[in-house]
mmCIF file of C-alpha atoms in Angstrom:
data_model
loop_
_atom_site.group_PDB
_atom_site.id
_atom_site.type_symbol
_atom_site.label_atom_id
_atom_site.label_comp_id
_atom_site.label_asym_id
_atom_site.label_seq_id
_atom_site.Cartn_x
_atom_site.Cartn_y
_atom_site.Cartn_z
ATOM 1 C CA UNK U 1 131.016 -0.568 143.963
ATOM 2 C CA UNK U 2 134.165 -2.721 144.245
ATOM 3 C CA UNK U 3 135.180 -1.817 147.679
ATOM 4 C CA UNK U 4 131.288 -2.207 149.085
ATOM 5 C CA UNK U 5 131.244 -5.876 147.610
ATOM 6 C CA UNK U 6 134.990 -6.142 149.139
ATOM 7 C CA UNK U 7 133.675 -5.273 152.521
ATOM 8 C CA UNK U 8 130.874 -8.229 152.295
ATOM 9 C CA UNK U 9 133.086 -10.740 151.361
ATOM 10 C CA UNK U 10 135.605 -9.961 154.168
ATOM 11 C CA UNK U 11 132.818 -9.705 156.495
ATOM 12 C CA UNK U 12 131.829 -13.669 155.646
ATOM 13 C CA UNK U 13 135.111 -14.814 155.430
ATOM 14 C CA UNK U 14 135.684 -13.554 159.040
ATOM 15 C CA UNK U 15 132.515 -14.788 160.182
ATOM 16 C CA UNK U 16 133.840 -18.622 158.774
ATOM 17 C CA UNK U 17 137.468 -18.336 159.564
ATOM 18 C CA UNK U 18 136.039 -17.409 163.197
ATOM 19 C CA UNK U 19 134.530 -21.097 164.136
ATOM 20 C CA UNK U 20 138.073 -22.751 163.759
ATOM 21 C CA UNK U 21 139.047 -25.617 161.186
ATOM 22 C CA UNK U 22 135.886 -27.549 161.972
ATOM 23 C CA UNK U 23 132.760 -26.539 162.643
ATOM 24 C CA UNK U 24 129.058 -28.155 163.489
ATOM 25 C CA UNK U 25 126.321 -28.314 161.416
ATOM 26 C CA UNK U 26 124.948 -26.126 164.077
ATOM 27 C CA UNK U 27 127.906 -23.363 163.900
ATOM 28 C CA UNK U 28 127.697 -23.744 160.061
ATOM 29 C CA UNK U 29 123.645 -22.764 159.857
ATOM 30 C CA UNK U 30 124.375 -19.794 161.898
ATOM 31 C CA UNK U 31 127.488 -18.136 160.059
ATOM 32 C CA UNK U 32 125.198 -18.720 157.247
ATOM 33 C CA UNK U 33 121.959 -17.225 158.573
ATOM 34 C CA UNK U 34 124.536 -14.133 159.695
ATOM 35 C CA UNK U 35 125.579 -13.855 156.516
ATOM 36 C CA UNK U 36 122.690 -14.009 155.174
ATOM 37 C CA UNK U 37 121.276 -10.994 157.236
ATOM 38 C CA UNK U 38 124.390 -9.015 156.672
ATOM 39 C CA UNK U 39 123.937 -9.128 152.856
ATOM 40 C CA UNK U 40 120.321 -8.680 153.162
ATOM 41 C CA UNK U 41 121.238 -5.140 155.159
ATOM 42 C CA UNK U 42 124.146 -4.482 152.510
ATOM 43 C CA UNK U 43 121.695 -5.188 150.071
ATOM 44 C CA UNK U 44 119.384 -2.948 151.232
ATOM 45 C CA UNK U 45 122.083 0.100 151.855
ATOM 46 C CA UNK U 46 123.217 -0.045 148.649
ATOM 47 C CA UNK U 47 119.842 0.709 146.786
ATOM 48 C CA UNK U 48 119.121 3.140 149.164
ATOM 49 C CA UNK U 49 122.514 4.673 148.217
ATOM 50 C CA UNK U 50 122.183 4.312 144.807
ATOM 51 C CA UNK U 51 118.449 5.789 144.372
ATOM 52 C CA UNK U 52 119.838 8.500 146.566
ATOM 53 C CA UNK U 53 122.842 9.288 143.777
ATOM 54 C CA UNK U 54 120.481 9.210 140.822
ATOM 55 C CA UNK U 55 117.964 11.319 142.501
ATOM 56 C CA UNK U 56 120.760 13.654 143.325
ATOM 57 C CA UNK U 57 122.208 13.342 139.615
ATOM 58 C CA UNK U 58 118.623 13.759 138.202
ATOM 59 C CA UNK U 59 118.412 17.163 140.528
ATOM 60 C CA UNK U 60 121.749 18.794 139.772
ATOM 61 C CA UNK U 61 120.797 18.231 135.724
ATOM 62 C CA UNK U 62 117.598 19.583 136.624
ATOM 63 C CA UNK U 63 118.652 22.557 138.021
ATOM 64 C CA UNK U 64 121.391 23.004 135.946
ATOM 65 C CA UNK U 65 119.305 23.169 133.053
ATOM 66 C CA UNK U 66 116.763 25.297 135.034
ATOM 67 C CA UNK U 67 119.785 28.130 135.379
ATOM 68 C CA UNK U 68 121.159 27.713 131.722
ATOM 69 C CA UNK U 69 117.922 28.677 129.856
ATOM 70 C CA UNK U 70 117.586 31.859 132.985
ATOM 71 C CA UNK U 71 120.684 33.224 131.961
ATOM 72 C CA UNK U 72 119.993 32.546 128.349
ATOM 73 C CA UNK U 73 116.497 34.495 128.863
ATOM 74 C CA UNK U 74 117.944 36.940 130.122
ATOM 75 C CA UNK U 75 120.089 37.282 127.240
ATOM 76 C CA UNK U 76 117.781 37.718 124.786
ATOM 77 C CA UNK U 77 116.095 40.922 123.498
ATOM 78 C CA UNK U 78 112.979 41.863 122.386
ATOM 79 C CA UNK U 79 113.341 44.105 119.562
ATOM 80 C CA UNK U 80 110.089 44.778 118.081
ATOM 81 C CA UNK U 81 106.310 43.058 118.095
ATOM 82 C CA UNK U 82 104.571 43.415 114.809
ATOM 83 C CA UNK U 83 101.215 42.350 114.378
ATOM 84 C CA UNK U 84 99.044 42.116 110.775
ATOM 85 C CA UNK U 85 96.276 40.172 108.555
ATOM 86 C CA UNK U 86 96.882 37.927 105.766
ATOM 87 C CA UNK U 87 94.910 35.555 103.926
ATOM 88 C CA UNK U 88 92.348 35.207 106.463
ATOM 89 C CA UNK U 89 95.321 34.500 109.113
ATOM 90 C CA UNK U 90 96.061 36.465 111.812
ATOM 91 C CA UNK U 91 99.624 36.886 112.409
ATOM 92 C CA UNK U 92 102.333 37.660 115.320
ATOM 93 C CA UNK U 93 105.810 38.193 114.974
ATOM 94 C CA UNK U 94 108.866 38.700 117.549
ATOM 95 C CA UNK U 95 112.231 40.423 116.209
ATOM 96 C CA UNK U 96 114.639 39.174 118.731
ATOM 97 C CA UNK U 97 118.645 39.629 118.944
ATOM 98 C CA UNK U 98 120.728 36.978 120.602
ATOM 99 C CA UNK U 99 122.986 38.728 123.238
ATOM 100 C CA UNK U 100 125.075 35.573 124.160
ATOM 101 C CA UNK U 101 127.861 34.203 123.471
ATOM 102 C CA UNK U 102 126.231 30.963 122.731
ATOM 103 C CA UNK U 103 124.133 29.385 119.656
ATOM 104 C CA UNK U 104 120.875 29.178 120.844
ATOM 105 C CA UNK U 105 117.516 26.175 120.125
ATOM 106 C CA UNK U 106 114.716 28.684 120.814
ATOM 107 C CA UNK U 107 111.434 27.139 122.146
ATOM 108 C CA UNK U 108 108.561 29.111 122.005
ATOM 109 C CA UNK U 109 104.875 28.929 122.727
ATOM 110 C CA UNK U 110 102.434 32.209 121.533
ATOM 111 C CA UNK U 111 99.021 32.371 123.307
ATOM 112 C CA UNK U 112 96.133 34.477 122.483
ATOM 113 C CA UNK U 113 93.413 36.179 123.992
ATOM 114 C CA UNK U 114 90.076 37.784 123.273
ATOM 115 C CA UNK U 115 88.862 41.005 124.595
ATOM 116 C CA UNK U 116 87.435 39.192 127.574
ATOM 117 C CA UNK U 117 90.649 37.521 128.271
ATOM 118 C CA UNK U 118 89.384 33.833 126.628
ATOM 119 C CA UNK U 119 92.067 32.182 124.709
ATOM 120 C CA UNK U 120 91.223 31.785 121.809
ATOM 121 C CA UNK U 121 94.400 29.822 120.255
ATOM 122 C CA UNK U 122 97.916 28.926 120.927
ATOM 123 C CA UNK U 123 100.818 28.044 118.812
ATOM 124 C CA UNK U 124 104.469 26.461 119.320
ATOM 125 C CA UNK U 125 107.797 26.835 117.296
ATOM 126 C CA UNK U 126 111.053 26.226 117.167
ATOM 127 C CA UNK U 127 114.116 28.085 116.086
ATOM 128 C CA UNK U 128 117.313 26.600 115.990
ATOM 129 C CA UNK U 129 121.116 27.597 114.850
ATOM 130 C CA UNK U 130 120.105 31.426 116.704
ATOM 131 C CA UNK U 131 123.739 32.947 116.453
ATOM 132 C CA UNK U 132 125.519 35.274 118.625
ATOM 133 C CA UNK U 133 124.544 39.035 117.640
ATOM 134 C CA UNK U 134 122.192 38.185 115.315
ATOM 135 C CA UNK U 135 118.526 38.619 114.855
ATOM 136 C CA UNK U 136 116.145 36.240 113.920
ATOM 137 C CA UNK U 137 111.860 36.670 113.507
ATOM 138 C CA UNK U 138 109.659 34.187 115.557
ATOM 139 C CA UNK U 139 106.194 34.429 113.501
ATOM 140 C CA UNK U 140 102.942 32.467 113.990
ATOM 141 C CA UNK U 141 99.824 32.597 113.071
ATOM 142 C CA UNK U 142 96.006 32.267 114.444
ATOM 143 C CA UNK U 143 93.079 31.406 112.621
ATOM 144 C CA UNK U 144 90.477 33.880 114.672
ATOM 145 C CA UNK U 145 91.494 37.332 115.668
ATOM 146 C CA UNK U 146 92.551 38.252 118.927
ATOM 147 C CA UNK U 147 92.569 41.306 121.149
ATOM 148 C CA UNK U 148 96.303 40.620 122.519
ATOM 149 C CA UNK U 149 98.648 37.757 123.019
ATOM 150 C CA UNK U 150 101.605 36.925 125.587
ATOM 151 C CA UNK U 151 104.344 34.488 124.319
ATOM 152 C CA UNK U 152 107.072 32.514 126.666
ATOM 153 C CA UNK U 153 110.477 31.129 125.272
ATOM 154 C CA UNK U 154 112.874 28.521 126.453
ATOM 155 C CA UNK U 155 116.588 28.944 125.415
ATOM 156 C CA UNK U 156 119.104 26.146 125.333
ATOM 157 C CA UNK U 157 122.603 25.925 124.135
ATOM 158 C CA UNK U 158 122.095 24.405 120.393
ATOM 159 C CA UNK U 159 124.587 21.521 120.921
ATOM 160 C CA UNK U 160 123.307 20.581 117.260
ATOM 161 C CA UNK U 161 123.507 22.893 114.559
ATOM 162 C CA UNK U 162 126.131 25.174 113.287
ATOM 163 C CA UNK U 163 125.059 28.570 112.683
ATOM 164 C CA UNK U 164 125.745 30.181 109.131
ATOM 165 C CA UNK U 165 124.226 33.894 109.394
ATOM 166 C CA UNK U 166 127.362 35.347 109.523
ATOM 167 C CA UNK U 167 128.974 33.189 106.988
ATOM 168 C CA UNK U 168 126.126 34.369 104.196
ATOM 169 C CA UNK U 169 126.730 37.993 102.718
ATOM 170 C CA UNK U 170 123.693 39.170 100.309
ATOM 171 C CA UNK U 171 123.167 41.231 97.571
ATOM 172 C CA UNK U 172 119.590 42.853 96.460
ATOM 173 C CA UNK U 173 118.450 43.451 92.940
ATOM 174 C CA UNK U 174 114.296 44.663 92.975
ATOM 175 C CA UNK U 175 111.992 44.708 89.458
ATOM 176 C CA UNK U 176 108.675 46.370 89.677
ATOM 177 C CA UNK U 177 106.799 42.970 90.835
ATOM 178 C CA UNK U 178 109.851 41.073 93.383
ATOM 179 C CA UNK U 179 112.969 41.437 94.958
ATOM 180 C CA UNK U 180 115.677 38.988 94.096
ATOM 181 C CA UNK U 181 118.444 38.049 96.638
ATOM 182 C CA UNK U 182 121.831 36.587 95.900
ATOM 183 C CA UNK U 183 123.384 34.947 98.795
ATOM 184 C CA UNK U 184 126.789 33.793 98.943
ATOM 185 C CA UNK U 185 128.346 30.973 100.788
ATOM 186 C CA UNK U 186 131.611 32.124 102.532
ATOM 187 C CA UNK U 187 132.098 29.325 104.997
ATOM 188 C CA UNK U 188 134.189 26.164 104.093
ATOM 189 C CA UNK U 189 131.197 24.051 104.922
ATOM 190 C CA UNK U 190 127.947 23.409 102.917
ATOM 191 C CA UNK U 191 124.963 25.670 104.185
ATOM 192 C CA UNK U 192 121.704 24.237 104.533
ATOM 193 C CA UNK U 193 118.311 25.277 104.790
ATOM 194 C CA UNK U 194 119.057 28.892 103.675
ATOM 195 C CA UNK U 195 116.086 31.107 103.869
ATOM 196 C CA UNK U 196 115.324 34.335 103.194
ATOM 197 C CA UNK U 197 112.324 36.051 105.069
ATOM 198 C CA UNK U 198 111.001 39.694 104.094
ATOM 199 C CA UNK U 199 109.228 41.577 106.480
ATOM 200 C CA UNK U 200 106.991 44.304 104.694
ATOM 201 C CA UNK U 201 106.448 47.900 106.643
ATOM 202 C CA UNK U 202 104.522 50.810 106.519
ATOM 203 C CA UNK U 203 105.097 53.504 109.086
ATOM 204 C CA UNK U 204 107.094 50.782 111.047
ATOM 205 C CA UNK U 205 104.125 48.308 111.095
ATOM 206 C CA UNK U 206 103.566 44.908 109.590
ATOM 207 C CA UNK U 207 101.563 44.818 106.160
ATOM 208 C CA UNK U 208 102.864 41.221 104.449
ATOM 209 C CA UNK U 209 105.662 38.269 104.802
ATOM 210 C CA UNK U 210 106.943 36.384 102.455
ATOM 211 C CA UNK U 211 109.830 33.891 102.343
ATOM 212 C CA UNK U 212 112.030 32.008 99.902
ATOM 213 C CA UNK U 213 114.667 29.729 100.008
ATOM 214 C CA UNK U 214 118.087 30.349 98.167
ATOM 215 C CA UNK U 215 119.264 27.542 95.678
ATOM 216 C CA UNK U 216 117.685 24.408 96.314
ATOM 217 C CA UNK U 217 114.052 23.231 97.675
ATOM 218 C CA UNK U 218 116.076 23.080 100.775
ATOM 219 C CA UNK U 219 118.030 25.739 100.277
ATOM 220 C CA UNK U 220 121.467 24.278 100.219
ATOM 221 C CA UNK U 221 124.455 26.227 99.229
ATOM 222 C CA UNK U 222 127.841 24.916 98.276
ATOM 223 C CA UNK U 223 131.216 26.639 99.792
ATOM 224 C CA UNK U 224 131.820 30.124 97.882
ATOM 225 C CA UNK U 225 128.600 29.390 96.216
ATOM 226 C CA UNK U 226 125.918 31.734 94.950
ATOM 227 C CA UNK U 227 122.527 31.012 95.022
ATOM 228 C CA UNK U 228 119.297 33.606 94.529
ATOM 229 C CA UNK U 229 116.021 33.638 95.876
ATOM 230 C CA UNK U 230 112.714 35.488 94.527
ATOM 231 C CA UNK U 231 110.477 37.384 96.758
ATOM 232 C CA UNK U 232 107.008 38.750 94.779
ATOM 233 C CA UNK U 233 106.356 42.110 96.803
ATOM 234 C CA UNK U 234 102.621 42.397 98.112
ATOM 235 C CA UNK U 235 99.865 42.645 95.730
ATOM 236 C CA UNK U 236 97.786 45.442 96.215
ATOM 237 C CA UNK U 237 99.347 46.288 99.701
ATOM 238 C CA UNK U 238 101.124 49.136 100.039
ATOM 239 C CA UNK U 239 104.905 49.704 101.796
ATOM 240 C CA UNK U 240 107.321 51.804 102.545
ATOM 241 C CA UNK U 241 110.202 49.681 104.010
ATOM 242 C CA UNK U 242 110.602 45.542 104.642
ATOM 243 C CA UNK U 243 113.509 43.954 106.502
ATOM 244 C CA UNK U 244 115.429 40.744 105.342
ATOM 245 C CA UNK U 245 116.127 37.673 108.150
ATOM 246 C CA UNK U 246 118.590 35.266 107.081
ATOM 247 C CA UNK U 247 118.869 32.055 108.394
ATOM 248 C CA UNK U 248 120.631 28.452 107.878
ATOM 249 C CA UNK U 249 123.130 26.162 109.171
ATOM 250 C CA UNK U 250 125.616 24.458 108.313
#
């Protein structure tokens, strides 16, 4: 910018210093009108510069962006759709493992169908804090049934949050009625928002979820803390197996 406003002002210095040590009124109205159109044209090549450079800039993030959450995608695996009834909900879940080296702020949008193909609802979430080799559950649920369902996800880099998962190690005690986890704390940090999610199977299919958080309301746990959380196993609903997602951040 400094060396485009130099260039104009040596430009109308020249254009003065050319008419000698006096000049007419005459020679004076021109230099100016000259000057004038020269820094109407400068004025006019320097926005069309500059909207050039930030539509450029705006591009490059663009597609920048565009690539990031491609490779990301790509990164991600599917490990398992369940599908079950609760409560008069219909539910949809997505086991997923994060094969990146990155933390991961996982959009996604579920959309569902009928048998002739009308939808009949969608639904958005977010995940965030999804850690490297880890697996996390994406689960929503639709008031109406539905014949089948597609979902789409958009991975960024979570510039954000910290990820905890493999800072919490957990320890199972089960009664009759609940299962009771106690989660520990090894990171040096406070973990936040620590929740523990049970998946309920029989034969490999969904039955029941439930979720708790460990400690607190919002499940905060203190550095080389312990905290528990309570899971009441499915009344009246038989299973064979459930798997445990953790989740938090720090």
């Amino acid at each position: 910018m400094k060396k485009r406003i130099l260039i104009l002002s040596l430009l109308i210095v020249t254009l003065l210093s050319g008419c000698g040590s006096t000049i007419s009124q005459e020679d004076y109205d021109k230099v100016v009108k000259e000057r004038d159109e020269y820094k109407e044209k400068y004025e006019t090549l320097l926005n069309s510069i500059t909207n050039t450079e930030d539509s450029s800039d705006t591009s490059d993030t663009s597609e920048t962006k565009e690539v990031e959450s491609n490779e990301l995608l790509q990164s991600i695996e599917e490990i398992n759709q369940y599908t079950w009834e609760s409560s008069g909900y219909n539910y949809v879940g997505i086991e997923l493992k994060n094969n990146s080296t990155s933390t991961i702020r996982m959009d996604s949008e579920f959309i569902f169908y009928d048998e002739g193909n009308n939808i009949v609802g969608t639904k958005k979430d977010t995940y965030v804090a999804f850690e490297p080799e880890s697996d996390i559950l994406l689960y929503v649920a639709n008031e109406e049934p539905f014949h089948h369902f597609e979902y789409n996800l958009n991975p960024k880099v979570d510039t954000f949050n910290q990820p905890v998962y493999s800072k919490l190690k957990n320890e199972v005690s089960e009664t009759d009625n609940k299962l009771i986890f106690s989660v520990t704390n090894t990171s040096e940090s406070e973990a936040n928002f620590v929740k523990c999610t049970v998946l309920f199977l029989r034969e490999d299919k969904a039955v029941a979820l439930s979720y708790a958080y460990a400690g607190t309301s919002n499940g905060k746990i203190a550095s080389s803390s312990t905290e528990r959380a309570e899971i009441k196993k499915p009344y009246k609903i038989p299973y064979d197996d459930y798997i445990l997602f953790l989740d938090g951040r720090l």
